[in-house]
mmCIF file of C-alpha atoms in Angstrom:
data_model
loop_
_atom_site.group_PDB
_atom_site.id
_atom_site.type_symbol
_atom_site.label_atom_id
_atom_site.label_comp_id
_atom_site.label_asym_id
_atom_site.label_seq_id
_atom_site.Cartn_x
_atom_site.Cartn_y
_atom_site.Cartn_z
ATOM 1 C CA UNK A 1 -24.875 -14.558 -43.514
ATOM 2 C CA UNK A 2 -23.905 -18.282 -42.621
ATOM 3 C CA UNK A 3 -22.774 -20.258 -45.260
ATOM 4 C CA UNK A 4 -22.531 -24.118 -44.871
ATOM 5 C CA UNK A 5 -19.123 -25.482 -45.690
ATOM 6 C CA UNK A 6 -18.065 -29.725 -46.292
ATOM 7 C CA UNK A 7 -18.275 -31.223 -42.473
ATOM 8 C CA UNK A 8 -14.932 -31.745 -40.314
ATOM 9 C CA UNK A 9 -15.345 -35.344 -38.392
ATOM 10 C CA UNK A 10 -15.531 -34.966 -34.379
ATOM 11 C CA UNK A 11 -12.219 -36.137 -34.375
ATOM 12 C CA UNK A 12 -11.207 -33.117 -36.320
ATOM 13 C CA UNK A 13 -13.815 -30.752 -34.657
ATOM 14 C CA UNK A 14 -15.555 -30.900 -31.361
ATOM 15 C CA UNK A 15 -13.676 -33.716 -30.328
ATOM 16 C CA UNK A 16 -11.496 -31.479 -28.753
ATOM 17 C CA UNK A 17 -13.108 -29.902 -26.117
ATOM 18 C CA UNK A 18 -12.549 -31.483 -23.086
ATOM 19 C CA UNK A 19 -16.120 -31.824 -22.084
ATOM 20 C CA UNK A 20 -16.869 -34.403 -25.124
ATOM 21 C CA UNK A 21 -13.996 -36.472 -24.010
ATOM 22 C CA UNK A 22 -16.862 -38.352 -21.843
ATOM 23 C CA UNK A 23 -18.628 -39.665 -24.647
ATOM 24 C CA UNK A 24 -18.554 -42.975 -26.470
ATOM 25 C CA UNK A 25 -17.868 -43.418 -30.303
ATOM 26 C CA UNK A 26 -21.601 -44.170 -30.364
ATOM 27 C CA UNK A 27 -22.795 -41.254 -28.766
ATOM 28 C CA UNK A 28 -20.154 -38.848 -30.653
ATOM 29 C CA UNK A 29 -21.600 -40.777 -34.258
ATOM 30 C CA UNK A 30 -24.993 -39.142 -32.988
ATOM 31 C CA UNK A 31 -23.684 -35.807 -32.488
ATOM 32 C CA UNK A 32 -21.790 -35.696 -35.774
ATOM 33 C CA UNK A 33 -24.964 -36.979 -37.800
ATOM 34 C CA UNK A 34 -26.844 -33.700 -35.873
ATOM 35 C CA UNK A 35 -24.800 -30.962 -36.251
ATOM 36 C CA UNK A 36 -23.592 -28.927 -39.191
ATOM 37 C CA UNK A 37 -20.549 -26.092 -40.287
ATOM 38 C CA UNK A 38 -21.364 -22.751 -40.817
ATOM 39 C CA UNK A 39 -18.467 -20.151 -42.001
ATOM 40 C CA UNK A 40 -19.058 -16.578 -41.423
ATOM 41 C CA UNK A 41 -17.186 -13.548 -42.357
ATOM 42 C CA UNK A 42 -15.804 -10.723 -40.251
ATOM 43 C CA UNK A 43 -17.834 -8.602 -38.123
ATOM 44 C CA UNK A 44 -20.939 -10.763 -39.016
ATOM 45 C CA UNK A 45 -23.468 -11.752 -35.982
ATOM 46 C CA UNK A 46 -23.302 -15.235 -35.664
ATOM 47 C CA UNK A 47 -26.474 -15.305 -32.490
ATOM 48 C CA UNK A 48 -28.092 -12.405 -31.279
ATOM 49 C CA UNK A 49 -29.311 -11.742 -27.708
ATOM 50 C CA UNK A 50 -33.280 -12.747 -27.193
ATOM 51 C CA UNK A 51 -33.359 -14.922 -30.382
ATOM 52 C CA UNK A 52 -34.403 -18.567 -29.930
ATOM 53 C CA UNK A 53 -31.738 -20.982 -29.339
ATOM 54 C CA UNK A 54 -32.178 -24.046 -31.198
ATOM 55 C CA UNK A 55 -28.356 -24.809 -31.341
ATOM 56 C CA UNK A 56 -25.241 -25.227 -29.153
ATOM 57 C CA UNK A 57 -21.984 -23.775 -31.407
ATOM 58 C CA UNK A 58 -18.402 -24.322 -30.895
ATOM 59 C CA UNK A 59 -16.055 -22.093 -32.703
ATOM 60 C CA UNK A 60 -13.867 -24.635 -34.944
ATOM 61 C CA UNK A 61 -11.879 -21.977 -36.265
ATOM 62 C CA UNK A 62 -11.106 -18.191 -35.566
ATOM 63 C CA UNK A 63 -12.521 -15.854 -32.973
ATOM 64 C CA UNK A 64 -15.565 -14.078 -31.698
ATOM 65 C CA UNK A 65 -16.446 -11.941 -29.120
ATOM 66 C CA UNK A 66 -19.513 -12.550 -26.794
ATOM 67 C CA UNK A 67 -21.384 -9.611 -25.224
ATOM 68 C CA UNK A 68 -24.387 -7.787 -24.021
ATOM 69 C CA UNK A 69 -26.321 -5.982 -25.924
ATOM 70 C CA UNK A 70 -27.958 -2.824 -23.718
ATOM 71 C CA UNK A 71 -29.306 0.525 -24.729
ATOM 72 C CA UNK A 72 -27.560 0.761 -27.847
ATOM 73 C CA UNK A 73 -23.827 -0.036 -25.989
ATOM 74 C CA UNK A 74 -22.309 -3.478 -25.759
ATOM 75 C CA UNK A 75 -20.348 -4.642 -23.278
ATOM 76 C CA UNK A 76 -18.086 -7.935 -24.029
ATOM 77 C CA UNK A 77 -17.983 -10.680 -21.527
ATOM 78 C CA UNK A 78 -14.971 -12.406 -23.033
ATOM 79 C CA UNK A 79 -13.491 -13.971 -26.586
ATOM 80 C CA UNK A 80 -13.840 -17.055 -27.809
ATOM 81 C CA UNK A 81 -11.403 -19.558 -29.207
ATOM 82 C CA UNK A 82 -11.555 -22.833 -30.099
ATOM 83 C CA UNK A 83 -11.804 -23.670 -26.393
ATOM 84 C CA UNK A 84 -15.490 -22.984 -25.600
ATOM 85 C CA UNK A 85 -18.993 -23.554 -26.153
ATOM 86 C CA UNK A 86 -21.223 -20.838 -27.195
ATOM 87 C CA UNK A 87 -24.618 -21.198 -25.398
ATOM 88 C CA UNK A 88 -24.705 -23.438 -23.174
ATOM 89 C CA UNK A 89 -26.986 -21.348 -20.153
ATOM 90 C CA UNK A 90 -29.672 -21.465 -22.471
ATOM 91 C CA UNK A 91 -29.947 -25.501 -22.435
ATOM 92 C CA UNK A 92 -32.179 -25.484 -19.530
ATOM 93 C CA UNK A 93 -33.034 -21.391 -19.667
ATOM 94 C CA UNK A 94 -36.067 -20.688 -21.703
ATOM 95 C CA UNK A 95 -34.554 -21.596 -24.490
ATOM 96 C CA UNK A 96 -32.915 -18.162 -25.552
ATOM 97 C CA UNK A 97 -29.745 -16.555 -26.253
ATOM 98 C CA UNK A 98 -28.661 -14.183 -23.449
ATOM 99 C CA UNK A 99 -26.320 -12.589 -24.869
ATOM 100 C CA UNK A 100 -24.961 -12.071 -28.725
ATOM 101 C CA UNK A 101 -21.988 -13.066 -30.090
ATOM 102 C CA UNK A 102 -20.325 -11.623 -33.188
ATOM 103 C CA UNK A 103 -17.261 -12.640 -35.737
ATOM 104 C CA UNK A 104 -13.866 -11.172 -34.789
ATOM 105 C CA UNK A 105 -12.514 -12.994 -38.088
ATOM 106 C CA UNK A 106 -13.162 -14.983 -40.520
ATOM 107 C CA UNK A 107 -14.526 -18.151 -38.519
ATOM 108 C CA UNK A 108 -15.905 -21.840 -38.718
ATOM 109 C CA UNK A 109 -18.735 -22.758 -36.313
ATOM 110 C CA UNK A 110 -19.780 -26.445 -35.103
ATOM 111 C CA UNK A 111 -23.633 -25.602 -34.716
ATOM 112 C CA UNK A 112 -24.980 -28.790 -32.502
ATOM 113 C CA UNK A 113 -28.855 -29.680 -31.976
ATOM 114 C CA UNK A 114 -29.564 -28.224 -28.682
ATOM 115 C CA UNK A 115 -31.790 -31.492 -27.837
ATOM 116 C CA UNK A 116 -29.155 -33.585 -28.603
ATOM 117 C CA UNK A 117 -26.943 -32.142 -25.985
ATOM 118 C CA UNK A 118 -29.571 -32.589 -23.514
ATOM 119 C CA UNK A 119 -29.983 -36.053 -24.331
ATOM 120 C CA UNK A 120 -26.600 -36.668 -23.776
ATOM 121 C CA UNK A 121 -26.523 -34.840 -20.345
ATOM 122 C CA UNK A 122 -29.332 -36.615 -18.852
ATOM 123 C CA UNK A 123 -28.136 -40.556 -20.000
ATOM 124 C CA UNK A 124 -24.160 -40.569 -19.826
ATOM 125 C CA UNK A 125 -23.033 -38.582 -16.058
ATOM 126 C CA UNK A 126 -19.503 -38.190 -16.934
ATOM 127 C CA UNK A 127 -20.669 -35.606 -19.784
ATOM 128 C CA UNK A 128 -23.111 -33.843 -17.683
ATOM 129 C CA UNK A 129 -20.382 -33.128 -14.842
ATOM 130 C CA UNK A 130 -17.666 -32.274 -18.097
ATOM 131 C CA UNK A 131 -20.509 -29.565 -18.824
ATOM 132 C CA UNK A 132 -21.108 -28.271 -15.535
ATOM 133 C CA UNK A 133 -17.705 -27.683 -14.881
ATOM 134 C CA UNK A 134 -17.783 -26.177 -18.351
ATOM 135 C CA UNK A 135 -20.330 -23.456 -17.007
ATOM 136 C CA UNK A 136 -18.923 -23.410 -14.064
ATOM 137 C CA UNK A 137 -15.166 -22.278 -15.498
ATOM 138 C CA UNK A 138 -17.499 -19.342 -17.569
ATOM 139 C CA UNK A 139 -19.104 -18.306 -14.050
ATOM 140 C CA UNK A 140 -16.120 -17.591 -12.565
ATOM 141 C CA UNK A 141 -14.571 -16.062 -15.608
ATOM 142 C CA UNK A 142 -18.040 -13.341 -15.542
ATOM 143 C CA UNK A 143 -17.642 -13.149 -11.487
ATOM 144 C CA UNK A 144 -13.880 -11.744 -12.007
ATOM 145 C CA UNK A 145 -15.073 -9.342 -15.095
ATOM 146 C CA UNK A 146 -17.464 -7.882 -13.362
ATOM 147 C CA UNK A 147 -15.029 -7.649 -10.077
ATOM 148 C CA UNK A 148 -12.684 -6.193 -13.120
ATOM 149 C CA UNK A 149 -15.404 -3.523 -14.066
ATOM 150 C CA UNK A 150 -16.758 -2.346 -10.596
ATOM 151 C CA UNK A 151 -13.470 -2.323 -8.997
ATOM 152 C CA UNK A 152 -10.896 -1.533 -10.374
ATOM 153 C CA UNK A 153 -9.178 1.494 -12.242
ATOM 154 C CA UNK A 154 -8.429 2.153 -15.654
ATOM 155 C CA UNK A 155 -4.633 0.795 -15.741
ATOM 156 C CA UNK A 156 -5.953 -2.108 -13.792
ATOM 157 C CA UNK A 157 -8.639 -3.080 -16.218
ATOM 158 C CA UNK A 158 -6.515 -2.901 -19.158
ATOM 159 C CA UNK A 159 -4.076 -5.294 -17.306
ATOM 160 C CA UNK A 160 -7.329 -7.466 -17.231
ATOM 161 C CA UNK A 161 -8.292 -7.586 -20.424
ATOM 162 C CA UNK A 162 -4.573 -8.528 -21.717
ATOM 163 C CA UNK A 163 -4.455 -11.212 -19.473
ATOM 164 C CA UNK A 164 -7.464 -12.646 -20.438
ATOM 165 C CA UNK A 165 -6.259 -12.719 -24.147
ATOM 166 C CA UNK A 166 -3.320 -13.982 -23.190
ATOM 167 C CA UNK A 167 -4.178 -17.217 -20.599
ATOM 168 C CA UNK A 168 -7.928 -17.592 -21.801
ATOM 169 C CA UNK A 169 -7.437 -17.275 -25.184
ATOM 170 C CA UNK A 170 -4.007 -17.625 -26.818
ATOM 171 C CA UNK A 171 -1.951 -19.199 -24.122
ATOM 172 C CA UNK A 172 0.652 -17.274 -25.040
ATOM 173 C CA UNK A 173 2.175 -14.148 -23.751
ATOM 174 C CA UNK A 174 2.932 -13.072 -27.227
ATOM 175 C CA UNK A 175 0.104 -12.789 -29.635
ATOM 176 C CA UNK A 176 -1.887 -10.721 -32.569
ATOM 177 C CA UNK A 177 -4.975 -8.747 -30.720
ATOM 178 C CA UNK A 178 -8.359 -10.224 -32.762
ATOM 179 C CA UNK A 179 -10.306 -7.417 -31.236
ATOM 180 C CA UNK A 180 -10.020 -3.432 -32.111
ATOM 181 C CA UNK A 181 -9.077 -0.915 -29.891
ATOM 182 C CA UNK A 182 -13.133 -0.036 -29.935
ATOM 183 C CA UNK A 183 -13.606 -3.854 -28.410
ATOM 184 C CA UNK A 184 -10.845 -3.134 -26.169
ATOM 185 C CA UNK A 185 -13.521 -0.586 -25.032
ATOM 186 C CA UNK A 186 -16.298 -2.548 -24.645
ATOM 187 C CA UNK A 187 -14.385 -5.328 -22.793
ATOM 188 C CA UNK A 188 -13.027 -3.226 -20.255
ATOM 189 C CA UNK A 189 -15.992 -0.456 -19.744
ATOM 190 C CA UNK A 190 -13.784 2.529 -21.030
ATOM 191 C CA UNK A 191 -13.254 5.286 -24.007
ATOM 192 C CA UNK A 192 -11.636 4.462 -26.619
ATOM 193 C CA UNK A 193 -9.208 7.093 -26.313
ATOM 194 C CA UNK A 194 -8.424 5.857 -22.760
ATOM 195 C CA UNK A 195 -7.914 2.492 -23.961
ATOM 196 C CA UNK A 196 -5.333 3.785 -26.668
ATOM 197 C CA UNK A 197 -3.950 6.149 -23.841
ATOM 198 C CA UNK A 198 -3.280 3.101 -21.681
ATOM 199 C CA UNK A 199 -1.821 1.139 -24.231
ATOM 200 C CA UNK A 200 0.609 3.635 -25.249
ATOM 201 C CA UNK A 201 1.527 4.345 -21.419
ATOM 202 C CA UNK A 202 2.498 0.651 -20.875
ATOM 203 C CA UNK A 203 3.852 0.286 -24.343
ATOM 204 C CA UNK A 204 6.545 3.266 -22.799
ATOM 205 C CA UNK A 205 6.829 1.431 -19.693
ATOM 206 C CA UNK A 206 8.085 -1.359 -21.133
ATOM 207 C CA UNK A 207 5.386 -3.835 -19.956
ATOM 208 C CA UNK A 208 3.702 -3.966 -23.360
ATOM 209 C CA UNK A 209 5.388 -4.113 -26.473
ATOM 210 C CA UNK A 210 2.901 -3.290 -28.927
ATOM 211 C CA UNK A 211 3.076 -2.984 -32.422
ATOM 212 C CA UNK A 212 0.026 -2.349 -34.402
ATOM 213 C CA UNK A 213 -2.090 -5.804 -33.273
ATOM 214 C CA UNK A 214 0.941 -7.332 -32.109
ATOM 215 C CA UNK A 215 1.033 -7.631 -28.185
ATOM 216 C CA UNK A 216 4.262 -9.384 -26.094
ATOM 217 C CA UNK A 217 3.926 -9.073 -22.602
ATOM 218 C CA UNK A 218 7.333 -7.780 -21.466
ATOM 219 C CA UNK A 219 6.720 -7.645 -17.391
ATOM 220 C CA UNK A 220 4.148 -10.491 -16.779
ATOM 221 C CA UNK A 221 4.936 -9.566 -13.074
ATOM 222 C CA UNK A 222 4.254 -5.939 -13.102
ATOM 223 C CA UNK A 223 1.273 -6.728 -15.354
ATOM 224 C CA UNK A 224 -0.228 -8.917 -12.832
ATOM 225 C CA UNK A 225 0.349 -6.155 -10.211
ATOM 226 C CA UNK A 226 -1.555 -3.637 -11.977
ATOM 227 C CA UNK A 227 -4.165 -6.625 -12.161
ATOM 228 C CA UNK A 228 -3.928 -7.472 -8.758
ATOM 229 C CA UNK A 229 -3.811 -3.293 -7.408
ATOM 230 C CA UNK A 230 -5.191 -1.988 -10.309
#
C-alpha cells in the first residue's frame, strides 16, 4: 500500500531528469503544486498492467522492475532507477498501464498528473522533443531485449542482463544486484536454475565476481563478447 510521505521540491526530485530540464520555473511551480510522494515497501505493486493511468511516476528513490504480466508468468522489460519515467506510452494510449511495475526495495515515487504532462507537451516544444527522445531511448532499449530473448543463447542473455544493470542502471561496473536470482529469470526468459548455473560458470571464469548480491565485472571485454556472440 502507498503511503504519502512530506514532498521533496523539483529541485530535489524530478528536476533531475533530463527531459524537465526544458521547462521554466513557472511551468516546474505547476508540476510541483500537481504531483505528490508515495513510499512503498518491498515487493509491493506500485501500477498494475490494464489499470487506468491517471499518473506519470518517477522513481525518486530505490528500484523497481517493470514487466509483463502474461498467463500467470512475467517477463521484465528492464529496472528502473532514478533515471526514468514510469508510464509515459500511456499519455496518448487509451489511457492505461501496459505493463506493471513492482518495488525491488524500499522506494519513493514522484506520482505526476497525467494531464499536466500533456499540457506541458503540447505548449512548451523543447519538453515535448526531451520526452520523445525519452520514449524513444525506452524503444530501443525493448527492440535490443527482445533481440536479447529471440536470439541469443543462454550465456549470451545473462551477459545482457548484467550489462543492462550495469550501464542502464548503476553506471557502474561494480554494484549490489536489486533483483533475485528469480528476476534474473524473468529478465532474461530462463530457469532459475540456469540463471544460477550461469552465474556460477562466469563467477569461475573470472568474468564475474559475485558474492551473494554483489556483482564486479572482471572482463568487461569478454562480457561484451558473450553479448555480442552470445
Amino acid at each position: 500500500m502507498a503511503r504519502t510521505i512530506k514532498k521533496l521540491s523539483c529541485q530535489d526530485c524530478i528536476y533531475k531528469l533530463h527531459c524537465f530540464h526544458k521547462l521554466t520555473s513557472e511551468e516546474l511551480d505547476l508540476i510541483d503544486s500537481n504531483r505528490v510522494e508515495l513510499t512503498y515497501r518491498k515487493g509491493e505493486i506500485i501500477c498494475k498492467q490494464g489499470s487506468f493511468a491517471s499518473n506519470i511516476l518517477h522513481v525518486s528513490e530505490g528500484f523497481s522492475k517493470i514487466y509483463i504480466e502474461h498467463n500467470d508468468k512475467n517477463l521484465i522489460l528492464k529496472v528502473v532507477s532514478s533515471k526514468d519515467l514510469i508510464g509515459l506510452p500511456s499519455i496518448f494510449n487509451n489511457n492505461v498501464f501496459h505493463y506493471s511495475v513492482g518495488a525491488l526495495t524500499d522506494i519513493s515515487v514522484c506520482s505526476i498528473n497525467t494531464s499536466i504532462i500533456v499540457n506541458l507537451i503540447r505548449e512548451n516544444s523543447s519538453f515535448a522533443e526531451n520526452i520523445i527522445a525519452e520514449i524513444n531511448k525506452n524503444m530501443v532499449q525493448y527492440f535490443d531485449r527482445f533481440i536479447s530473448l529471440t536470439q541469443k543463447q543462454s550465456h549470451g542473455r545473462i551477459a545482457d542482463a548484467i550489462l543492462h544493470l550495469s550501464n542502464d542502471v548503476f553506471f557502474s561496473q561494480e554494484f549490489e544486484m536489486p533483483i533475485t536470482r528469480k528476476d534474473l529469470a524473468e529478465l532474461t526468459g530462463m530457469s532459475t536454475e540456469n540463471v544460477i548455473r550461469i552465474l556460477k560458470e562466469l563467477n569461475n571464469d573470472r568474468i564475474l565476481s559475485i558474492d551473494n548480491k554483489k556483482i564486479k565485472i572482471l572482463s568487461p571485454e569478454l562480457l561484451h563478447k558473450l553479448s555480442e556472440f552470445g
